[in-house]
CSV table of C-alpha atoms in Angstrom, one decimal:
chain,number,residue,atom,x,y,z
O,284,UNK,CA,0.0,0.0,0.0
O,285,UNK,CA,1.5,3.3,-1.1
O,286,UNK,CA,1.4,6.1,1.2
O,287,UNK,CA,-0.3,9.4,-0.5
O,288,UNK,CA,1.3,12.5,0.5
O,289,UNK,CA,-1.2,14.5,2.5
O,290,UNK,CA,-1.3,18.4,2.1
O,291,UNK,CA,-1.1,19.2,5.3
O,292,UNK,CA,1.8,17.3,6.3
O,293,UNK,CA,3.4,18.5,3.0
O,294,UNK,CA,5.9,21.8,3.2
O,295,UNK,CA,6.9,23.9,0.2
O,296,UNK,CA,10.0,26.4,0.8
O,297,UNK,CA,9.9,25.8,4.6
O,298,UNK,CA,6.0,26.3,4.9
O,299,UNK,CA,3.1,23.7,4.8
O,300,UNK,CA,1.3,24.5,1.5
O,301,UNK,CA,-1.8,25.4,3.3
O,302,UNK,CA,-0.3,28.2,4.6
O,303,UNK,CA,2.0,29.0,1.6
O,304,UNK,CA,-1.6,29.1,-0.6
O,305,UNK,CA,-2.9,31.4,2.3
O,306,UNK,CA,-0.4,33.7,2.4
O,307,UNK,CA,0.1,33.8,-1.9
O,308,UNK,CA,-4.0,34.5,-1.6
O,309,UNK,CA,-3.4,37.6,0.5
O,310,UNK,CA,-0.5,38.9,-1.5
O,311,UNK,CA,-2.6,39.0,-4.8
O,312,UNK,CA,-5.4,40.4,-2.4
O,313,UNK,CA,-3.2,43.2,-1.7
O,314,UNK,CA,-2.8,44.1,-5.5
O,315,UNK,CA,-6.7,43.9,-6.0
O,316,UNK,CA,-7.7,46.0,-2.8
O,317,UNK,CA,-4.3,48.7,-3.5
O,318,UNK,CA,-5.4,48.9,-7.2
O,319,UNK,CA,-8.8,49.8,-6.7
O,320,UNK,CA,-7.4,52.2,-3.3
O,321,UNK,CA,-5.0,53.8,-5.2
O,322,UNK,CA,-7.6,54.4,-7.5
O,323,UNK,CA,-9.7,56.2,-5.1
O,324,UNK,CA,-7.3,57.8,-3.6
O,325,UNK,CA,-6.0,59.9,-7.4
O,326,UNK,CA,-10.1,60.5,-7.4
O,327,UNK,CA,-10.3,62.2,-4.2
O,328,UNK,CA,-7.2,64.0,-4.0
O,329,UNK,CA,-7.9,65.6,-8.0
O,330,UNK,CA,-11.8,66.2,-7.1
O,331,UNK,CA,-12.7,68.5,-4.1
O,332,UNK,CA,-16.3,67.4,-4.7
O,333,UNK,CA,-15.3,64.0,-3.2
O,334,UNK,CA,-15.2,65.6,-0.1
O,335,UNK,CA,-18.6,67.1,-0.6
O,336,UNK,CA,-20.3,63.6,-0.9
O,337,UNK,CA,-17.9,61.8,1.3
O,338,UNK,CA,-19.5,64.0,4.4
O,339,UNK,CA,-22.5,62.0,4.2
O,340,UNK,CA,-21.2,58.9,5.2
O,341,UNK,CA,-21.8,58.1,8.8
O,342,UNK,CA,-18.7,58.3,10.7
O,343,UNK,CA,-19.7,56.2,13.8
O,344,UNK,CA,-21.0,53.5,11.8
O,345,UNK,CA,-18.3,53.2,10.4
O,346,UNK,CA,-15.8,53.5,13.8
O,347,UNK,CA,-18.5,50.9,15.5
O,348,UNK,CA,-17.7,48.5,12.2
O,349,UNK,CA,-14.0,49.0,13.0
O,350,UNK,CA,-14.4,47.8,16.1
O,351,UNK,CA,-16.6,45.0,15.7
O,352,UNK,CA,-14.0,43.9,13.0
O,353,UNK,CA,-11.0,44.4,15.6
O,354,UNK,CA,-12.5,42.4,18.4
O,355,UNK,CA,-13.2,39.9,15.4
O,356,UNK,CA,-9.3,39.3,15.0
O,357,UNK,CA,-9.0,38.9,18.8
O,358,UNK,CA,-11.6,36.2,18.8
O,359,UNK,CA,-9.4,34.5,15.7
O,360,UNK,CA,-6.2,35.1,17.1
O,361,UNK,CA,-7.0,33.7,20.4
O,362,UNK,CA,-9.1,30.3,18.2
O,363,UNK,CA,-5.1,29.8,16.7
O,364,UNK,CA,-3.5,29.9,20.3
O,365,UNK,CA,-6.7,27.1,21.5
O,366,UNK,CA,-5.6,25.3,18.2
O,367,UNK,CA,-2.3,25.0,18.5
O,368,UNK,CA,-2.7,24.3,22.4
O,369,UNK,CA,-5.0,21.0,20.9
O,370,UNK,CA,-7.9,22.5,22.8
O,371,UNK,CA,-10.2,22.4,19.3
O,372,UNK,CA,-13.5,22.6,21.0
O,373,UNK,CA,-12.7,25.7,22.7
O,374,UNK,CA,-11.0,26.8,19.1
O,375,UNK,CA,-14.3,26.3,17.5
O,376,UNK,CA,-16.1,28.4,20.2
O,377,UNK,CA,-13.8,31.4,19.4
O,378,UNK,CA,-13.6,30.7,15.8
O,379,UNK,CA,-17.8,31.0,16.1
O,380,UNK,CA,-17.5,34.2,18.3
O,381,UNK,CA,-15.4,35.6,14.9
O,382,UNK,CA,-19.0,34.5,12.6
O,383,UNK,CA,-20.7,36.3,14.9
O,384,UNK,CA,-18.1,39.5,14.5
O,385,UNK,CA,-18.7,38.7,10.4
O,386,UNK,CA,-22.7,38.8,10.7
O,387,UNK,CA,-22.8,41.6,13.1
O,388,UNK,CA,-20.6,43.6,10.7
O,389,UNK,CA,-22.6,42.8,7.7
O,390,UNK,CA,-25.5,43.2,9.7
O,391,UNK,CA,-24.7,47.0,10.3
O,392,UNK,CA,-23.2,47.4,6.5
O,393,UNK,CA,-27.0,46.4,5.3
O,394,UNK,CA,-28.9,49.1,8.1
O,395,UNK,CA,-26.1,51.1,6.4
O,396,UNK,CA,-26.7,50.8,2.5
O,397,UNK,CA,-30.5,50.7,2.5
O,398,UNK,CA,-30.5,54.3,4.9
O,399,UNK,CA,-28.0,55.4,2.2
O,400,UNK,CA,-30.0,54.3,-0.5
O,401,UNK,CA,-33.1,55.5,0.7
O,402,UNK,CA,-31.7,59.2,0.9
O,403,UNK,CA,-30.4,59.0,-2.9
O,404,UNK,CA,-27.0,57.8,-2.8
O,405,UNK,CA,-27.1,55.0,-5.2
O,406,UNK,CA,-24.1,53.3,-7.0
O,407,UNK,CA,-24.4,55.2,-9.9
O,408,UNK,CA,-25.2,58.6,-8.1
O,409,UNK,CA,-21.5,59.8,-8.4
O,410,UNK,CA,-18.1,58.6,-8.9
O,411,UNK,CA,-17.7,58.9,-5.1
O,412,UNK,CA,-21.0,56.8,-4.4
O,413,UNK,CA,-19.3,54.3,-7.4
O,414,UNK,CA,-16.2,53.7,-5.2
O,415,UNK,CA,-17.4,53.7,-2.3
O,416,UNK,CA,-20.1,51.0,-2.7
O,417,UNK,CA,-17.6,48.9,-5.3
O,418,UNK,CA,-14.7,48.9,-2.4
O,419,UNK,CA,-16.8,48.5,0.7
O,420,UNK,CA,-18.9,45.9,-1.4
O,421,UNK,CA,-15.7,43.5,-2.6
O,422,UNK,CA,-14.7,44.0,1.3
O,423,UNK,CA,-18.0,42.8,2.5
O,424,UNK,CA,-17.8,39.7,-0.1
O,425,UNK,CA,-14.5,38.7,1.6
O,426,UNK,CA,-16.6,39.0,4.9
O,427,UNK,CA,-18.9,36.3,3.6
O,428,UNK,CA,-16.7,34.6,2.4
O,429,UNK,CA,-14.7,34.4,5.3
O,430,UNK,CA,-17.2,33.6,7.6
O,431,UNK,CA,-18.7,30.6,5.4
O,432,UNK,CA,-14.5,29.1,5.2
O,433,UNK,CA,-14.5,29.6,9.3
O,434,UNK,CA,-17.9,27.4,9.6
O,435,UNK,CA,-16.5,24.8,8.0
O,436,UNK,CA,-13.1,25.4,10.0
O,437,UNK,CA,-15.2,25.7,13.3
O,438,UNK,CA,-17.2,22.4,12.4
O,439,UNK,CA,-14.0,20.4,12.0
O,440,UNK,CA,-12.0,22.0,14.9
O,441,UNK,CA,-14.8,21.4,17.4
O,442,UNK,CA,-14.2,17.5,16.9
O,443,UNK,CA,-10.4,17.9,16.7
O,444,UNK,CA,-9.6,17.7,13.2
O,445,UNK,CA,-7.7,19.9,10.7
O,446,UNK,CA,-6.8,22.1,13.8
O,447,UNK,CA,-3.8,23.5,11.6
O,448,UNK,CA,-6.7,25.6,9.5
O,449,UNK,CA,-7.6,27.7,12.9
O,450,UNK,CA,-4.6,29.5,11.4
O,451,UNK,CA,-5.2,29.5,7.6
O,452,UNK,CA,-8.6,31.0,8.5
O,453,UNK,CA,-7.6,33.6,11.0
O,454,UNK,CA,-4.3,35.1,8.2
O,455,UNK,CA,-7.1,35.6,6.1
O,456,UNK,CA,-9.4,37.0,8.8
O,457,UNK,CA,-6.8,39.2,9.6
O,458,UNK,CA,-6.1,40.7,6.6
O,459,UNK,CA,-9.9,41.3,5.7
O,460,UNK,CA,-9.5,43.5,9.4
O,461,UNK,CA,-6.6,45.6,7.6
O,462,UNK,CA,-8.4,46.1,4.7
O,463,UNK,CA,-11.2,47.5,6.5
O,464,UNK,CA,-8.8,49.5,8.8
O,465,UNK,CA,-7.7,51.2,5.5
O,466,UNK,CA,-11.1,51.5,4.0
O,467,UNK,CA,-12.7,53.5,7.1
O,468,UNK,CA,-10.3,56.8,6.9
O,469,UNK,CA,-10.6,56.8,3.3
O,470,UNK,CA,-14.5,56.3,3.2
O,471,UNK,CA,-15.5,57.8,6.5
O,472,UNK,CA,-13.2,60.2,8.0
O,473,UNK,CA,-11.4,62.6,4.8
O,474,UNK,CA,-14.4,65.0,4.6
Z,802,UNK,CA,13.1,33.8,20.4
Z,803,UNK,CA,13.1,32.1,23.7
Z,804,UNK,CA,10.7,30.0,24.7
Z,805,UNK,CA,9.4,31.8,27.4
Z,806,UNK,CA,8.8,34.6,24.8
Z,807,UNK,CA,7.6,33.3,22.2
Z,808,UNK,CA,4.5,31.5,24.9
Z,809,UNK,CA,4.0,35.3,26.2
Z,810,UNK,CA,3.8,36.8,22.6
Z,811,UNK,CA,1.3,34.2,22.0
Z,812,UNK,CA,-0.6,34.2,25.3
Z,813,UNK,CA,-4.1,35.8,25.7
Z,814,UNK,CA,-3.1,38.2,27.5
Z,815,UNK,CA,-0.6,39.1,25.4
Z,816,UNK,CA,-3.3,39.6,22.5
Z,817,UNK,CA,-6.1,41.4,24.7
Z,818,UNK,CA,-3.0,43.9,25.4
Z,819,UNK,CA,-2.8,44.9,21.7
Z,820,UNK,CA,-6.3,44.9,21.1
Z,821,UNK,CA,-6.8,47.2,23.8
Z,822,UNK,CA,-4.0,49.4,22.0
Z,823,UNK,CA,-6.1,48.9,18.9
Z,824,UNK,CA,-8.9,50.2,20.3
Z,825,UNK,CA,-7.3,53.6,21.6
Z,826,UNK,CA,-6.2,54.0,18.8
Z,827,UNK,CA,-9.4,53.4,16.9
Z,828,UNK,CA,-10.3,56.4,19.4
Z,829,UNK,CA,-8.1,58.6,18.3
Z,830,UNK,CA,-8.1,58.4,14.3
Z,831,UNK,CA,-11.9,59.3,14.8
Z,832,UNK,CA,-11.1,62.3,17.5
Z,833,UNK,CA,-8.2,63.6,15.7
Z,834,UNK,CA,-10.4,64.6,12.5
Z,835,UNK,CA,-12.8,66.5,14.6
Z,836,UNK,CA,-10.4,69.6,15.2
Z,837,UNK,CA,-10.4,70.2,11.1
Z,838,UNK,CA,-6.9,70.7,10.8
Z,839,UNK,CA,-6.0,69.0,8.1
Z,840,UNK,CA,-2.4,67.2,9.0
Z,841,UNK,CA,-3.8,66.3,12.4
Z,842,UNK,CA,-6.2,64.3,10.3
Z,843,UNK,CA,-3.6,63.1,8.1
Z,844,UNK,CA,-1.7,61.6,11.0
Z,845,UNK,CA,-4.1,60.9,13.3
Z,846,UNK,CA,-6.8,59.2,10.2
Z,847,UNK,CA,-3.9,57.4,8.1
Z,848,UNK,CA,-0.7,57.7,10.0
Z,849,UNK,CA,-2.6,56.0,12.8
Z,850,UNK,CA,-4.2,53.6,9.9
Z,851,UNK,CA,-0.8,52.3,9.0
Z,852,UNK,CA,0.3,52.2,12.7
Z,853,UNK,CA,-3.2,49.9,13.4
Z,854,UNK,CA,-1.9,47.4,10.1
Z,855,UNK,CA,1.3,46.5,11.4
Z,856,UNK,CA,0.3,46.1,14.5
Z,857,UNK,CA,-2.5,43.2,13.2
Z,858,UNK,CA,0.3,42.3,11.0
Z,859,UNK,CA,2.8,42.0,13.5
Z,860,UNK,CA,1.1,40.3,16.4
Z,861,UNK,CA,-1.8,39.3,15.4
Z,862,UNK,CA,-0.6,37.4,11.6
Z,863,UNK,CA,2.8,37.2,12.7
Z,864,UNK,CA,4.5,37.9,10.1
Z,865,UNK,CA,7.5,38.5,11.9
Z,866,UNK,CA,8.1,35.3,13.1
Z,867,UNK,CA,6.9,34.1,9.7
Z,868,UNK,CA,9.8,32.8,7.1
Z,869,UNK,CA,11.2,36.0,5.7
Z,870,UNK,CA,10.4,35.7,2.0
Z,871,UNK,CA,6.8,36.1,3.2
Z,872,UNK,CA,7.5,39.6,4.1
Z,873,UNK,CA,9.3,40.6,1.3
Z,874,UNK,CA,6.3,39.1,-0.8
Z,875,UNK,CA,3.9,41.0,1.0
Z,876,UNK,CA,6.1,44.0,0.0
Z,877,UNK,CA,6.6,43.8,-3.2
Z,878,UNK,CA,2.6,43.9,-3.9
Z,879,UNK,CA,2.8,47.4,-1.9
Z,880,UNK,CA,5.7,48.5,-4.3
Z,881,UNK,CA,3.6,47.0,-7.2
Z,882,UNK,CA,0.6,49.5,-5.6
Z,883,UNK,CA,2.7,52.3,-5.5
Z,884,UNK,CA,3.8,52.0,-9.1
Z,885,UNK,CA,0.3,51.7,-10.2
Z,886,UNK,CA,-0.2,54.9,-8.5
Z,887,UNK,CA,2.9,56.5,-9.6
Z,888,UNK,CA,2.6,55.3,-12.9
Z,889,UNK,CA,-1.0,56.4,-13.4
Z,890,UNK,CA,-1.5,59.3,-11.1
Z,891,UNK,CA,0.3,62.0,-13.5
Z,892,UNK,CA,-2.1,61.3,-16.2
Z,893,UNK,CA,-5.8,60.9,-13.7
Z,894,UNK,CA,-4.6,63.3,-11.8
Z,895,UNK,CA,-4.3,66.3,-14.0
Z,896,UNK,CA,-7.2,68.4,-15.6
Z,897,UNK,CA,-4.6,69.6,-18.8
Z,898,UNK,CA,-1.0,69.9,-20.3
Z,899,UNK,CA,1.1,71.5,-22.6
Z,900,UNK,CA,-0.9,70.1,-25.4
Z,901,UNK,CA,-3.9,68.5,-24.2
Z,902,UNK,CA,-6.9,68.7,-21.8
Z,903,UNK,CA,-9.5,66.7,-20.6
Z,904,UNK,CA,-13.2,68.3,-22.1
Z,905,UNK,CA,-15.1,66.0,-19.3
Z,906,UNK,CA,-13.4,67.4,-16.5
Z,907,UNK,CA,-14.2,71.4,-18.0
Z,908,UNK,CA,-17.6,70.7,-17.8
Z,909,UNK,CA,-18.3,69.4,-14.1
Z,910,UNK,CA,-15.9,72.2,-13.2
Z,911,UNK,CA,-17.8,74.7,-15.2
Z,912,UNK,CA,-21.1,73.5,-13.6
Z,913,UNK,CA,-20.2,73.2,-10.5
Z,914,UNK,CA,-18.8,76.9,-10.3
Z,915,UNK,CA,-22.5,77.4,-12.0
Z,916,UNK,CA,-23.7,76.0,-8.3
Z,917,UNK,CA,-25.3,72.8,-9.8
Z,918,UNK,CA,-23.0,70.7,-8.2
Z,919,UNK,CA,-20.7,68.2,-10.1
Z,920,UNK,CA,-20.8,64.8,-10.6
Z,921,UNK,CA,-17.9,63.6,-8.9
C-alpha cells in the first residue's frame, strides 16, 4: 500500500502548503484592494467634490464596524492559540465568536446601504458613491466569504480535526480587518 | 526567540493587550479629525491607519516570526501599488497639459462653479 502525501503534512520552501496558498492569496489580495485604493485615492485627491459627498457617510457606523472587526481578530487570534494548544472545541467556540463578529458587521453594512440608499446615494449617483459602494462591497464579499470558510473550519475543529486551518482562517481574517482599517479613513473620516 | 517569549507573545493576554491598544487607537483616528486641521487628520486618520496594520500584521498574523520571503512578498505587492499609483497618477490626476486637456473634467468644473454641483 502506497502512502499518498497528504497536504497538510506536506511543506513547500519551509512552509506547509496550506499556509503558503494562504499567504500567496493575501499577497494577490493586496494588489486587488491597493489597485482599486490607489484608484480612489487619485479621485479624491484631484476632485474637491469627493469631499462634498464623502461628508454624508456616517462616521460612527463606520468607527462601531472597525471595532466590531477588531474584536473579530481577537476572537481569531485567540481560536489559533486554543488550536495549536490542541484544545479544538474551545477553538471552535472562538472561531464561532469571529462568525458572529462577520454577521454583526454585515448586519450593520446592510442598516447602512439601505439608509444610504433610501436618501439618494445609489451606486451610480457619483463617482464617489461608485467607489465607495464597489470597495466596501468587494470588502464585504470577503466577509462572507470568510465567515462561510470559518464554519467549515469551526465544524472540523470542534471535533479535533484539521486544527492547523484555525490558522489559515484567521491570516485571512486578519487581513480582511486591515483592509477595513484602511477603508474607514478613506471612506469615512477625509471629509 | 526564547521559549518563554515566544509562549508570552502568543498568550491571551498578550493579545487582549494589543487589542486594547487597537482600540485607543481606533479612538483617536476618529477624534483627531474632529479639530479640522487637516495634517492632524492626516496623522491621526492614516498615519494611525498604517500604525493599526502593522500592528495586526505583526502580532496578530505574525508575520514577523513568519519565514522571511513572506514579508518581502507582502512588500513587493505594496511597491507593485505604489507603481500603479505612480505610474497612473500624472495622467488621472491632471485636468490639462502643454498640449492637451480633458473636455469632461471642463464641464463638471464649469457647472459646479454654476452652483449645480458636479458629478464627482
Amino acid at each position: 500500500m502506497s502512502a499518498r502525501p497528504i497536504a497538510t503534512t506536506r511543506s513547500a520552501a519551509g512552509l506547509p502548503t496550506g499556509r503558503l496558498a494562504v499567504w500567496w492569496l493575501v499577497v494577490s489580495e493586496i494588489v486587488i484592494f491597493g489597485g482599486l485604493l490607489a484608484s480612489y485615492i487619485m479621485y479624491r485627491l484631484a476632485h474637491d467634490a469627493f469631499a462634498v459627498q464623502a461628508a454624508h457617510t456616517n462616521t460612527w457606523i463606520g468607527a462601531f464596524n472597525t471595532l466590531v472587526l477588531l474584536t473579530s481578530s481577537l476572537s481569531a487570534v485567540m481560536a489559533h492559540t486554543a488550536a495549536e494548544r490542541g484544545d479544538g472545541p474551545k477553538a471552535a467556540r472562538l472561531l464561532w465568536a469571529t462568525i458572529v463578529g462577520a454577521l454583526t458587521f454585515l448586519a450593520v453594512k446592510a442598516f447602512e446601504w439601505t439608509e444610504e440608499i433610501q436618501h439618494g446615494f445609489t451606486i451610480t449617483s457619483s463617482t464617489f458613491w461608485s467607489f465607495y459602494y464597489c470597495a466596501a462591497g468587494l470588502h464585504a464579499s470577503h466577509v462572507i466569504a470568510g465567515a462561510i470558510v470559518m464554519m467549515f473550519v469551526a465544524r472540523d475543529a470542534a471535533r479535533n480535526r484539521e486544527l492547523h486551518r484555525v490558522e489559515l482562517a484567521g491570516i485571512y481574517w486578519h487581513f480582511v480587518d486591515i483592509v477595513w482599517i484602511f477603508l474607514f479613513p478613506l471612506l469615512y473620516i477625509a471629509k | 526567540m526564547s521559549e518563554h517569549a515566544h509562549a508570552e507573545a502568543h498568550s491571551p493576554s498578550h493579545y487582549v493587550r494589543i487589542w486594547a491598544l487597537l482600540l485607543a487607537l481606533l479612538v483617536v483616528s476618529v477624534a483627531g479629525p474632529m479639530l479640522g486641521v487637516m495634517w492632524v487628520t492626516l496623522v491621526t486618520a492614516f498615519g494611525i491607519a498604517v500604525v493599526k496594520a502593522y500592528l495586526v500584521a505583526k502580532h496578530f498574523m505574525h508575520v514577523n516570526v513568519e519565514q522571511r520571503f513572506i514579508a518581502y512578498a507582502l512588500l513587493t505587492a505594496l511597491v507593485f501599488m505604489l507603481l500603479f499609483f505612480a505610474a497612473t497618477a500624472p495622467d488621472v490626476m491632471k485636468k490639462d497639459g502643454t498640449q492637451w486637456e480633458k473636455p469632461s473634467w471642463k464641464v463638471p468644473a464649469a457647472a459646479e462653479a454654476g452652483g449645480h454641483g458636479a458629478s464627482h
